Tab-separated table of C-alpha atoms in Angstrom:
chain	number	residue	atom	x	y	z
A	1	MET	CA	0.354	21.080	0.108
A	2	PHE	CA	1.338	23.989	2.489
A	3	LEU	CA	3.444	27.135	2.711
A	4	ILE	CA	6.930	26.954	4.201
A	5	ASN	CA	8.818	29.832	5.752
A	6	CYS	CA	12.258	29.345	4.433
A	7	PRO	CA	14.711	30.947	7.028
A	8	TYR	CA	16.636	32.429	4.285
A	9	CYS	CA	14.115	33.461	1.431
A	10	GLY	CA	10.671	33.735	3.146
A	11	GLU	CA	7.411	32.258	2.900
A	12	ARG	CA	7.218	29.748	-0.449
A	13	ASP	CA	5.148	27.126	-1.780
A	14	GLN	CA	5.831	23.668	-0.492
A	15	GLN	CA	6.506	22.492	-4.061
A	16	GLU	CA	9.769	24.469	-3.982
A	17	PHE	CA	11.147	22.244	-1.074
A	18	LYS	CA	12.392	18.717	-0.764
A	19	ALA	CA	11.665	16.779	2.273
A	20	GLY	CA	14.901	15.206	3.783
A	21	GLY	CA	13.164	12.887	6.351
A	22	GLU	CA	13.572	12.816	10.228
A	23	ALA	CA	15.952	15.229	11.750
A	24	HIS	CA	18.550	15.075	14.498
A	25	ILE	CA	19.782	11.524	13.455
A	26	GLU	CA	23.375	11.651	14.375
A	27	ARG	CA	26.000	9.768	12.217
A	28	PRO	CA	27.658	7.414	14.515
A	29	LYS	CA	30.869	8.562	15.836
A	30	GLN	CA	32.800	5.296	15.603
A	31	PRO	CA	31.437	3.635	12.544
A	32	THR	CA	33.981	0.510	12.516
A	33	GLU	CA	32.539	-0.120	16.221
A	34	LEU	CA	28.886	-0.453	15.365
A	35	SER	CA	27.217	-3.796	15.578
A	36	ASP	CA	24.869	-4.695	12.684
A	37	ASP	CA	21.819	-3.853	14.905
A	38	GLU	CA	23.157	-0.528	15.395
A	39	TRP	CA	23.821	0.178	11.725
A	40	ALA	CA	20.107	-1.025	11.289
A	41	GLU	CA	18.952	1.183	13.666
A	42	TYR	CA	20.902	4.123	12.151
A	43	LEU	CA	20.193	3.483	8.524
A	44	PHE	CA	16.618	2.182	8.501
A	45	MET	CA	14.670	2.597	11.666
A	46	ARG	CA	12.447	5.602	11.805
A	47	LYS	CA	9.882	7.216	14.460
A	48	ASN	CA	7.337	7.847	11.583
A	49	ILE	CA	5.418	9.813	14.386
A	50	LYS	CA	1.755	10.636	13.854
A	51	GLY	CA	1.919	13.939	15.457
A	52	VAL	CA	4.660	16.523	16.070
A	53	GLN	CA	7.922	15.334	14.251
A	54	PHE	CA	11.139	17.159	13.581
A	55	GLU	CA	12.553	16.812	10.056
A	56	ARG	CA	14.928	18.274	7.560
A	57	TRP	CA	13.927	20.149	4.682
A	58	ASN	CA	15.982	21.460	1.427
A	59	HIS	CA	14.814	24.830	-0.526
A	60	ALA	CA	15.879	22.795	-3.721
A	61	HIS	CA	14.246	24.982	-5.975
A	62	GLY	CA	15.358	28.302	-4.110
A	63	CYS	CA	18.167	28.852	-2.100
A	64	ARG	CA	19.195	25.195	-1.815
A	65	LYS	CA	20.035	25.507	1.808
A	66	TRP	CA	19.021	22.873	4.304
A	67	PHE	CA	17.157	23.530	7.464
A	68	ASN	CA	14.772	21.964	10.248
A	69	ILE	CA	11.056	22.092	10.488
A	70	VAL	CA	8.710	20.969	13.622
A	71	ARG	CA	5.638	19.650	11.833
A	72	ASP	CA	2.346	18.085	13.026
A	73	THR	CA	2.054	15.090	10.532
A	74	SER	CA	-1.686	14.467	11.402
A	75	ASN	CA	-2.702	17.648	10.029
A	76	ASP	CA	0.687	18.996	8.239
A	77	GLU	CA	0.741	22.427	10.571
A	78	ILE	CA	4.124	23.553	10.907
A	79	LYS	CA	4.886	24.563	14.532
A	80	ALA	CA	8.568	25.965	14.279
A	81	ILE	CA	11.445	26.339	11.680
A	82	TYR	CA	14.890	26.648	12.661
A	83	LYS	CA	18.465	26.704	11.009
A	84	MET	CA	20.650	23.685	11.035
A	85	GLY	CA	23.020	23.596	14.065
A	86	GLU	CA	20.678	25.579	15.857
A	87	LYS	CA	19.049	23.852	18.957
A	88	PRO	CA	15.631	22.330	18.583
A	89	PRO	CA	13.060	24.218	20.467
A	90	SER	CA	11.313	22.117	23.252
A	91	GLN	CA	7.686	21.130	22.467
B	1	MET	CA	-26.066	-20.663	8.621
B	2	ARG	CA	-24.833	-18.583	5.716
B	3	ASN	CA	-27.057	-18.534	2.730
B	4	LYS	CA	-25.355	-18.819	-0.525
B	5	TYR	CA	-25.665	-16.207	-3.166
B	6	SER	CA	-26.690	-17.563	-6.602
B	7	VAL	CA	-29.125	-16.632	-9.489
B	8	PHE	CA	-31.897	-18.386	-7.504
B	9	SER	CA	-31.220	-16.338	-4.252
B	10	LEU	CA	-31.166	-13.112	-6.498
B	11	ILE	CA	-34.848	-14.039	-8.217
B	12	LYS	CA	-36.039	-14.893	-4.333
B	13	ASN	CA	-34.886	-11.763	-3.111
B	14	ALA	CA	-35.962	-9.822	-6.096
B	15	LEU	CA	-39.535	-10.937	-5.233
B	16	SER	CA	-39.277	-9.306	-1.996
B	17	TYR	CA	-37.867	-6.158	-3.092
B	18	HIS	CA	-34.416	-6.938	-1.774
B	19	GLU	CA	-35.565	-6.371	1.776
B	20	ASN	CA	-34.724	-9.428	3.282
B	21	TRP	CA	-31.184	-10.093	2.242
B	22	GLN	CA	-29.117	-11.838	5.281
B	23	ARG	CA	-26.685	-9.685	6.848
B	24	ALA	CA	-23.134	-10.510	5.437
B	25	TRP	CA	-21.608	-10.093	8.655
B	26	LYS	CA	-22.693	-9.553	12.195
B	27	ASP	CA	-21.652	-6.568	14.382
B	28	PRO	CA	-20.612	-8.317	17.520
B	29	ALA	CA	-19.264	-6.807	21.053
B	30	PRO	CA	-15.820	-7.876	21.597
B	31	LYS	CA	-15.511	-11.036	23.798
B	32	LYS	CA	-13.043	-10.716	27.024
B	33	GLU	CA	-10.549	-13.210	25.269
B	34	TYR	CA	-9.464	-14.532	21.692
B	35	ASP	CA	-6.882	-16.975	20.548
B	36	ALA	CA	-5.723	-14.383	17.986
B	37	VAL	CA	-6.496	-10.586	17.332
B	38	ILE	CA	-5.859	-8.982	13.742
B	39	VAL	CA	-5.468	-5.176	14.196
B	40	GLY	CA	-6.867	-3.663	10.941
B	41	GLY	CA	-9.983	-4.458	9.005
B	42	GLY	CA	-8.719	-3.784	5.507
B	43	GLY	CA	-8.353	-6.506	2.830
B	44	HIS	CA	-4.938	-7.891	4.179
B	45	GLY	CA	-6.476	-8.035	7.800
B	46	LEU	CA	-9.805	-9.689	6.749
B	47	ALA	CA	-8.069	-12.100	4.404
B	48	THR	CA	-5.609	-12.969	7.248
B	49	ALA	CA	-8.633	-13.678	9.655
B	50	TYR	CA	-10.249	-15.752	6.755
B	51	TYR	CA	-7.200	-18.172	6.162
B	52	LEU	CA	-6.534	-18.505	9.791
B	53	ALA	CA	-9.999	-19.626	10.552
B	54	LYS	CA	-10.045	-21.605	7.005
B	55	LYS	CA	-6.792	-23.224	6.896
B	56	HIS	CA	-5.648	-23.272	10.740
B	57	ASN	CA	-8.927	-23.822	12.467
B	58	MET	CA	-8.571	-20.771	14.686
B	59	ASN	CA	-12.025	-19.673	14.650
B	60	ASN	CA	-12.041	-18.104	18.001
B	61	ILE	CA	-10.292	-14.876	16.616
B	62	ALA	CA	-11.305	-11.084	15.886
B	63	VAL	CA	-10.467	-8.348	13.727
B	64	VAL	CA	-10.453	-4.849	15.239
B	65	GLU	CA	-10.851	-1.906	12.936
B	66	LYS	CA	-10.679	1.577	14.101
B	67	GLY	CA	-13.169	2.851	11.474
B	68	TRP	CA	-14.990	0.866	8.936
B	69	ILE	CA	-13.966	-2.188	7.145
B	70	GLY	CA	-12.214	-1.543	3.737
B	71	GLY	CA	-12.433	2.247	4.656
B	72	GLY	CA	-8.477	2.658	4.428
B	73	ASN	CA	-6.173	1.997	1.763
B	74	THR	CA	-8.368	-1.179	0.360
B	75	GLY	CA	-11.001	1.448	-0.756
B	76	ARG	CA	-8.563	4.133	-1.872
B	77	ASN	CA	-6.430	2.200	-4.359
B	78	THR	CA	-6.321	1.887	-8.008
B	79	THR	CA	-7.126	-1.899	-8.112
B	80	ILE	CA	-4.201	-3.032	-10.145
B	81	ILE	CA	-3.287	-6.468	-9.869
B	82	ARG	CA	-0.046	-8.040	-11.324
B	83	SER	CA	2.963	-10.252	-10.313
B	84	ASN	CA	5.644	-9.257	-12.862
B	85	TYR	CA	8.399	-8.549	-10.334
B	86	LEU	CA	11.959	-8.868	-10.823
B	87	TRP	CA	13.310	-10.594	-7.863
B	88	ASP	CA	12.465	-14.505	-7.254
B	89	ALA	CA	11.209	-13.672	-3.477
B	90	SER	CA	8.901	-11.020	-4.890
B	91	ALA	CA	7.921	-13.116	-7.773
B	92	GLY	CA	6.934	-15.994	-5.558
B	93	LEU	CA	4.911	-13.723	-3.058
B	94	TYR	CA	3.024	-11.741	-5.753
B	95	ASP	CA	2.479	-14.658	-8.111
B	96	HIS	CA	1.026	-16.687	-4.981
B	97	ALA	CA	-1.369	-14.115	-4.652
B	98	LEU	CA	-2.295	-13.969	-8.306
B	99	LYS	CA	-2.927	-17.473	-8.470
B	100	ILE	CA	-5.677	-17.303	-5.277
B	101	TRP	CA	-7.162	-14.290	-7.373
B	102	GLU	CA	-7.748	-16.408	-10.254
B	103	GLY	CA	-10.270	-18.671	-8.123
B	104	LEU	CA	-11.253	-15.979	-5.406
B	105	SER	CA	-14.765	-15.171	-6.440
B	106	GLN	CA	-15.676	-19.018	-6.575
B	107	GLU	CA	-13.928	-19.546	-3.330
B	108	LEU	CA	-15.664	-16.559	-1.406
B	109	ASN	CA	-18.745	-17.018	-3.172
B	110	TYR	CA	-18.625	-13.263	-3.682
B	111	ASN	CA	-18.119	-11.658	-7.022
B	112	VAL	CA	-14.666	-9.829	-6.696
B	113	MET	CA	-15.003	-8.866	-10.462
B	114	PHE	CA	-11.529	-10.186	-11.128
B	115	SER	CA	-10.839	-9.190	-14.664
B	116	GLN	CA	-7.771	-10.224	-16.197
B	117	ARG	CA	-7.359	-7.626	-18.821
B	118	GLY	CA	-3.751	-7.508	-18.937
B	119	VAL	CA	-1.188	-4.854	-17.576
B	120	MET	CA	1.185	-3.110	-19.720
B	121	ASN	CA	4.134	-1.182	-18.405
B	122	LEU	CA	5.720	1.362	-20.635
B	123	ALA	CA	9.359	2.090	-21.279
B	124	HIS	CA	10.359	5.864	-22.097
B	125	ASN	CA	13.990	5.784	-22.376
B	126	LEU	CA	16.725	3.372	-23.125
B	127	GLN	CA	17.376	2.407	-19.412
B	128	ASP	CA	13.594	1.535	-19.196
B	129	VAL	CA	13.998	-0.521	-22.335
B	130	ARG	CA	16.974	-2.366	-20.644
B	131	ASP	CA	15.225	-3.040	-17.069
B	132	LEU	CA	11.857	-3.968	-18.759
B	133	LYS	CA	13.498	-6.580	-20.895
B	134	ARG	CA	15.437	-7.937	-18.008
B	135	ARG	CA	12.439	-8.011	-16.128
B	136	THR	CA	10.717	-10.022	-18.794
B	137	HIS	CA	13.276	-12.591	-18.682
B	138	ALA	CA	13.459	-12.799	-15.113
B	139	ASN	CA	9.572	-13.167	-15.131
B	140	ARG	CA	9.591	-16.067	-17.536
B	141	LEU	CA	12.278	-17.858	-15.735
B	142	ASN	CA	9.928	-17.620	-12.505
B	143	GLY	CA	7.126	-18.883	-14.658
B	144	ILE	CA	5.333	-15.652	-14.752
B	145	ASP	CA	3.760	-14.684	-18.163
B	146	ALA	CA	5.451	-11.563	-19.493
B	147	VAL	CA	5.960	-10.519	-22.978
B	148	TYR	CA	8.233	-7.455	-24.268
B	149	LEU	CA	6.242	-5.192	-26.757
B	150	SER	CA	7.853	-2.937	-29.668
B	151	THR	CA	6.449	0.560	-29.945
B	152	GLU	CA	4.109	-0.584	-32.500
B	153	GLU	CA	2.916	-3.723	-30.600
B	154	VAL	CA	2.044	-1.272	-27.802
B	155	LYS	CA	0.040	0.967	-30.468
B	156	LYS	CA	-1.800	-2.200	-31.366
B	157	PHE	CA	-2.698	-3.321	-27.873
B	158	CYS	CA	-3.854	-0.029	-27.049
B	159	PRO	CA	-4.651	2.332	-29.683
B	160	ILE	CA	-5.164	5.527	-27.909
B	161	ILE	CA	-1.569	5.998	-26.544
B	162	ASN	CA	0.382	8.544	-28.367
B	163	THR	CA	3.460	6.699	-29.844
B	164	SER	CA	4.740	9.607	-31.716
B	165	PRO	CA	8.524	9.891	-31.270
B	166	ASP	CA	8.401	13.572	-30.696
B	167	ILE	CA	6.748	13.917	-27.143
B	168	ARG	CA	8.776	14.409	-24.075
B	169	TYR	CA	8.776	11.068	-22.938
B	170	PRO	CA	8.215	8.771	-25.922
B	171	VAL	CA	6.768	5.224	-25.911
B	172	LEU	CA	9.935	2.948	-26.826
B	173	GLY	CA	8.472	-0.263	-25.697
B	174	GLY	CA	6.572	-2.036	-23.073
B	175	THR	CA	5.911	-5.328	-21.276
B	176	LEU	CA	2.606	-6.897	-21.007
B	177	GLN	CA	1.372	-9.536	-18.380
B	178	ARG	CA	-2.005	-10.901	-19.750
B	179	ARG	CA	-3.019	-12.500	-16.540
B	180	ALA	CA	-2.772	-9.270	-14.650
B	181	GLY	CA	-5.701	-6.878	-14.401
B	182	THR	CA	-8.006	-5.370	-11.905
B	183	ALA	CA	-10.632	-6.342	-9.144
B	184	ARG	CA	-13.529	-4.598	-7.136
B	185	HIS	CA	-11.636	-3.436	-4.268
B	186	ASP	CA	-14.700	-3.060	-1.678
B	187	ALA	CA	-15.969	-6.566	-2.882
B	188	VAL	CA	-12.444	-7.998	-1.706
B	189	ALA	CA	-12.822	-6.781	1.971
B	190	TRP	CA	-16.611	-7.457	1.833
B	191	GLY	CA	-16.286	-10.982	0.471
B	192	TYR	CA	-13.516	-11.982	2.922
B	193	ALA	CA	-15.349	-10.367	5.759
B	194	ARG	CA	-18.432	-12.377	4.901
B	195	GLY	CA	-16.432	-15.358	4.597
B	196	ALA	CA	-14.555	-14.987	7.922
B	197	ASP	CA	-17.761	-14.002	9.786
B	198	ALA	CA	-19.229	-17.539	8.534
B	199	MET	CA	-16.641	-19.270	10.145
B	200	GLY	CA	-16.839	-17.470	13.337
B	201	VAL	CA	-14.452	-14.672	13.286
B	202	ASP	CA	-15.668	-11.490	15.032
B	203	ILE	CA	-15.233	-8.405	12.970
B	204	ILE	CA	-15.542	-5.595	15.366
B	205	GLN	CA	-15.499	-1.968	13.612
B	206	ASN	CA	-15.278	1.512	15.297
B	207	CYS	CA	-12.799	-0.138	17.740
B	208	GLU	CA	-9.270	1.362	17.949
B	209	VAL	CA	-6.331	0.069	19.611
B	210	LYS	CA	-4.819	2.294	22.094
B	211	GLY	CA	-2.390	0.153	23.657
B	212	ILE	CA	-0.450	-3.355	23.506
B	213	LYS	CA	-0.152	-4.787	26.722
B	214	ARG	CA	3.063	-6.929	27.449
B	215	ASN	CA	4.350	-9.280	30.025
B	216	GLY	CA	8.059	-9.218	29.626
B	217	ASP	CA	8.697	-10.360	26.126
B	218	SER	CA	5.168	-11.557	25.440
B	219	VAL	CA	2.116	-10.114	24.132
B	220	GLU	CA	-0.770	-10.433	26.717
B	221	GLY	CA	-3.577	-8.428	25.027
B	222	ILE	CA	-4.665	-4.968	23.531
B	223	GLU	CA	-6.424	-1.972	24.996
B	224	THR	CA	-9.071	-0.761	22.727
B	225	THR	CA	-11.881	2.103	22.789
B	226	LYS	CA	-14.132	-0.766	23.512
B	227	GLY	CA	-12.063	-2.223	26.445
B	228	PHE	CA	-9.162	-4.408	26.861
B	229	ILE	CA	-9.226	-7.762	25.062
B	230	LYS	CA	-7.014	-10.553	26.276
B	231	THR	CA	-4.899	-12.410	23.579
B	232	LYS	CA	-1.549	-14.181	23.233
B	233	LYS	CA	-1.284	-13.346	19.365
B	234	VAL	CA	-1.856	-9.948	17.816
B	235	GLY	CA	-1.315	-9.664	14.261
B	236	VAL	CA	-0.866	-6.035	13.121
B	237	VAL	CA	-2.149	-5.160	9.535
B	238	ALA	CA	-2.592	-1.346	9.830
B	239	ALA	CA	-0.699	-0.187	6.790
B	240	GLY	CA	0.065	3.646	6.942
B	241	HIS	CA	-0.476	3.450	10.793
B	242	SER	CA	1.787	0.462	11.430
B	243	SER	CA	4.463	2.720	13.091
B	244	VAL	CA	1.952	3.989	15.361
B	245	ILE	CA	1.022	0.642	16.805
B	246	ALA	CA	4.556	-0.472	16.925
B	247	ASN	CA	5.400	2.480	19.210
B	248	MET	CA	2.780	1.169	21.306
B	249	ALA	CA	4.806	-1.968	21.945
B	250	GLY	CA	7.900	-0.168	21.954
B	251	LEU	CA	9.245	-1.274	18.704
B	252	ARG	CA	10.574	0.647	15.723
B	253	LEU	CA	9.931	-0.012	12.185
B	254	PRO	CA	11.828	0.942	9.107
B	255	LEU	CA	8.773	2.768	7.692
B	256	GLU	CA	7.919	5.998	6.631
B	257	SER	CA	4.143	6.921	5.890
B	258	LYS	CA	3.362	8.943	2.984
B	259	PRO	CA	0.421	10.381	1.008
B	260	LEU	CA	-0.394	8.596	-2.202
B	261	GLN	CA	-3.160	10.070	-4.526
B	262	ALA	CA	-5.717	8.688	-6.973
B	263	LEU	CA	-8.400	10.074	-8.911
B	264	VAL	CA	-11.247	9.189	-11.236
B	265	SER	CA	-12.785	11.051	-14.194
B	266	GLU	CA	-16.572	11.440	-15.176
B	267	PRO	CA	-18.020	8.103	-16.428
B	268	VAL	CA	-17.434	7.570	-20.386
B	269	LYS	CA	-17.976	4.902	-22.860
B	270	PRO	CA	-15.415	2.012	-22.950
B	271	ILE	CA	-12.146	3.445	-24.179
B	272	ILE	CA	-9.189	1.700	-22.559
B	273	ASP	CA	-9.791	-2.119	-22.387
B	274	THR	CA	-6.463	-2.700	-20.074
B	275	VAL	CA	-4.190	-1.278	-17.493
B	276	VAL	CA	-1.203	0.874	-18.589
B	277	MET	CA	1.322	1.898	-16.241
B	278	SER	CA	4.353	4.480	-16.917
B	279	ASN	CA	6.635	4.264	-14.163
B	280	ALA	CA	9.008	6.979	-15.349
B	281	VAL	CA	6.270	9.641	-15.286
B	282	HIS	CA	3.986	8.185	-12.472
B	283	ALA	CA	0.829	7.789	-14.727
B	284	TYR	CA	-1.248	4.581	-14.184
B	285	VAL	CA	-4.570	4.478	-15.942
B	286	SER	CA	-7.490	1.945	-16.378
B	287	GLN	CA	-11.185	2.210	-16.732
B	288	SER	CA	-13.690	0.942	-14.240
B	289	ASP	CA	-16.727	-0.904	-14.973
B	290	LYS	CA	-18.953	2.352	-14.310
B	291	GLY	CA	-16.779	4.002	-17.043
B	292	GLU	CA	-14.712	6.255	-15.156
B	293	LEU	CA	-10.865	6.413	-15.856
B	294	VAL	CA	-9.005	5.434	-12.632
B	295	ILE	CA	-5.800	7.332	-12.543
B	296	GLY	CA	-2.938	6.677	-9.969
B	297	ALA	CA	-0.344	9.220	-9.093
B	298	GLY	CA	3.047	9.213	-7.061
B	299	THR	CA	3.598	9.766	-3.503
B	300	ASP	CA	4.643	12.897	-1.646
B	301	ASP	CA	8.072	12.813	-0.254
B	302	TYR	CA	7.200	14.017	3.054
B	303	VAL	CA	5.631	11.933	6.102
B	304	SER	CA	2.006	12.846	6.411
B	305	TYR	CA	-1.092	11.094	7.908
B	306	THR	CA	-3.494	13.498	6.342
B	307	GLN	CA	-5.030	11.401	3.450
B	308	LYS	CA	-4.185	14.284	1.576
B	309	GLY	CA	-1.589	15.046	-0.907
B	310	SER	CA	0.026	17.929	-2.838
B	311	HIS	CA	-1.561	19.315	-5.793
B	312	GLN	CA	1.308	19.358	-7.939
B	313	ILE	CA	1.644	15.713	-7.829
B	314	VAL	CA	-1.837	15.191	-9.272
B	315	GLU	CA	-0.984	18.104	-11.928
B	316	GLY	CA	2.355	16.152	-12.929
B	317	THR	CA	0.547	12.939	-13.649
B	318	LEU	CA	-2.140	14.548	-15.461
B	319	ASN	CA	0.307	16.299	-17.603
B	320	ALA	CA	1.852	12.727	-18.291
B	321	ILE	CA	-1.512	11.347	-18.833
B	322	LEU	CA	-2.499	13.993	-21.440
B	323	GLU	CA	0.758	13.473	-23.356
B	324	LEU	CA	0.377	9.886	-23.580
B	325	TYR	CA	-3.401	10.102	-24.216
B	326	PRO	CA	-4.423	13.286	-26.102
B	327	ILE	CA	-7.994	11.947	-26.484
B	328	PHE	CA	-8.588	12.728	-22.699
B	329	SER	CA	-7.843	16.440	-23.017
B	330	ARG	CA	-11.285	17.526	-22.369
B	331	MET	CA	-11.983	14.905	-19.807
B	332	ARG	CA	-13.288	15.984	-16.292
B	333	MET	CA	-12.042	14.934	-13.072
B	334	LEU	CA	-14.764	13.854	-10.648
B	335	ARG	CA	-12.890	12.966	-7.535
B	336	GLN	CA	-9.552	13.075	-5.919
B	337	TRP	CA	-8.384	11.355	-2.729
B	338	GLY	CA	-5.059	10.303	-0.862
B	339	GLY	CA	-4.216	7.325	1.141
B	340	ILE	CA	-1.479	6.918	3.767
B	341	VAL	CA	1.277	4.208	2.388
B	342	ASP	CA	3.839	2.623	4.716
B	343	ILE	CA	7.095	2.611	2.590
B	344	CYS	CA	10.084	0.316	3.355
B	345	PRO	CA	13.529	1.272	2.467
B	346	ASP	CA	13.614	-1.578	-0.243
B	347	ALA	CA	10.110	-0.995	-1.107
B	348	SER	CA	9.225	-4.644	-0.158
B	349	PRO	CA	6.647	-5.507	2.400
B	350	ILE	CA	7.162	-6.925	5.866
B	351	LEU	CA	5.306	-10.111	6.905
B	352	SER	CA	7.336	-11.073	10.015
B	353	LYS	CA	7.522	-12.004	13.686
B	354	THR	CA	9.059	-9.394	15.848
B	355	SER	CA	11.265	-9.441	18.863
B	356	ILE	CA	7.968	-9.588	21.293
B	357	LYS	CA	6.462	-13.117	21.257
B	358	GLY	CA	3.103	-13.293	19.803
B	359	LEU	CA	3.221	-9.926	18.094
B	360	TYR	CA	3.563	-10.029	14.188
B	361	PHE	CA	3.379	-7.314	11.605
B	362	ASN	CA	2.178	-7.312	7.999
B	363	CYS	CA	3.108	-3.844	6.744
B	364	GLY	CA	5.599	-2.247	4.365
B	365	TRP	CA	3.224	-2.779	1.169
B	366	GLY	CA	3.887	0.876	0.202
B	367	THR	CA	2.262	1.880	-3.017
B	368	GLY	CA	1.292	-1.711	-4.147
B	369	GLY	CA	-0.572	-3.762	-1.633
B	370	PHE	CA	-3.798	-4.256	-3.063
B	371	LYS	CA	-2.685	-6.805	-5.734
B	372	ALA	CA	-1.134	-8.987	-2.903
B	373	THR	CA	-4.268	-9.084	-0.634
B	374	PRO	CA	-5.118	-12.754	-1.045
B	375	GLY	CA	-1.564	-14.133	-0.973
B	376	SER	CA	-0.548	-11.590	1.968
B	377	GLY	CA	-3.433	-12.961	4.166
B	378	ASP	CA	-2.923	-16.669	3.616
B	379	LEU	CA	1.158	-16.421	4.245
B	380	PHE	CA	0.328	-14.122	7.437
B	381	ALA	CA	-2.112	-16.630	8.736
B	382	HIS	CA	0.410	-19.273	8.093
B	383	THR	CA	3.145	-17.059	10.201
B	384	ILE	CA	0.640	-16.391	13.046
B	385	ALA	CA	-0.535	-19.828	13.289
B	386	ASN	CA	2.542	-21.772	13.113
B	387	ASP	CA	4.870	-18.786	14.805
B	388	GLU	CA	7.068	-19.458	11.795
B	389	PRO	CA	7.090	-17.953	8.318
B	390	HIS	CA	5.810	-19.809	5.062
B	391	LYS	CA	8.761	-20.268	2.815
B	392	LEU	CA	7.260	-17.720	0.477
B	393	ASN	CA	7.438	-14.900	2.972
B	394	ALA	CA	10.430	-15.992	4.713
B	395	ALA	CA	12.490	-13.455	2.842
B	396	PHE	CA	10.175	-10.535	4.031
B	397	ASN	CA	11.190	-10.596	7.463
B	398	LEU	CA	12.115	-7.769	9.817
B	399	ASN	CA	15.495	-9.083	10.301
B	400	ARG	CA	16.596	-8.437	6.982
B	401	PHE	CA	17.523	-4.543	7.857
B	402	VAL	CA	19.993	-6.073	10.397
B	403	SER	CA	21.429	-8.574	8.077
B	404	GLY	CA	21.591	-6.614	4.835
B	405	ASP	CA	19.459	-9.249	2.785
B	406	LEU	CA	17.132	-6.591	1.186
B	407	VAL	CA	14.679	-7.476	-1.390
B	408	ASP	CA	15.462	-4.271	-3.487
B	409	GLU	CA	12.439	-3.888	-5.762
B	410	HIS	CA	12.913	-0.034	-5.318
B	411	GLY	CA	14.441	0.469	-8.849
B	412	ALA	CA	13.680	-3.003	-10.252
B	413	ALA	CA	9.949	-3.507	-9.550
B	414	ALA	CA	7.421	-2.637	-12.433
B	415	VAL	CA	6.704	0.464	-10.345
B	416	ALA	CA	9.323	2.977	-9.288
B	417	HIS	CA	7.657	3.020	-5.986
């Protein structure tokens, strides 16, 4: 349990948010040309990092907007928050 | 030579004030080379080592554990054992485990306190009723004992449940698997460790894996905090940390590691003599032999390795428990903790070879791995020894995420994982 500083609403309790998993997984540009291996990679394989991870969150019980969080999964410390479409900060 | 536990050894040791019991397992330094190394000294890893030695004559093997054996999810779960899964592949896997549980204490000469007190799954809405009835039929077709209970029968089997129709999630019925139940989680790890050690397996604690050495597409050994260990076969049974080990080998797995919480109450007199699971509201309750209520909650939805969880998850579970069991309203909770569970997209485990020769993964058990411990160890040992899966775990390969042949227990299992 931790606090999340929503870029639109400010600091709120984590229970107002919904985690959306790993960020920056790009949807394939040519889906029809993808092999089964590439589909598996896109759909199922995850980094699942112990350490600093880039992820998407949604302020489900607030503004309902999506944004990105850089979080250390080994201690739940949030390193950075940035809006959708913005460039991820370098570590 | 390993001394046998019996009433005579108990009396003999009582006479010397229990100061001369033989060590249950040794504390060896790692050798330079093993025929196989199991990464992870939880129940599944120790069981794998036990069956490798016992059924496949692989005695020059080791289990490396970064902490102490049974200190991870083996010591953190709510000890529920059942096999009432919907799909044939899952039913085969979990019932294989349940059959081994039934004779495990005798086999290990170690009391794992397996108690077939029955597991009841409650239905709270019409869809639950349909799903549970379907699952009951599927179970019976697979030779797994299952009965569907009406609301009155649920009340009769567990009288403290509130079956009033006007609660938020009324009890519309349930299923019962009488062969299901619980076991003492620590004893499972200790019993397998003692059994494996007696057959020559080295159990190396406080030994964390730092890297996996490859020669092209084959495994050559592992780097650990206690030095390099040469081996051609590595079986990874690292639960929530499976992805961390996979990354060392340059592999990606379809896993997400999330906190799952449990809690126990103060000990009270016997009040609930079965296990009741309520999937819709994530409330799982049984009573330990010490008298504590053992309560399981749901997972958090974000990736975390902190072995903590969010407060609102526990709060939600306790709300549901209180509505279903008003008698517990003044019960005080004693301890709460979290474990990190590795969840697959289809909520089924992976017991599989990988693209790297000699590297095997046993992971993805998610929120329900304890029940499978003996079967998982047996089948994973078979997979490692023969470099081929057993027919019971063939469906649980890594390639199913490429082929699309998933074992989709997500909405279908007795628990909504």
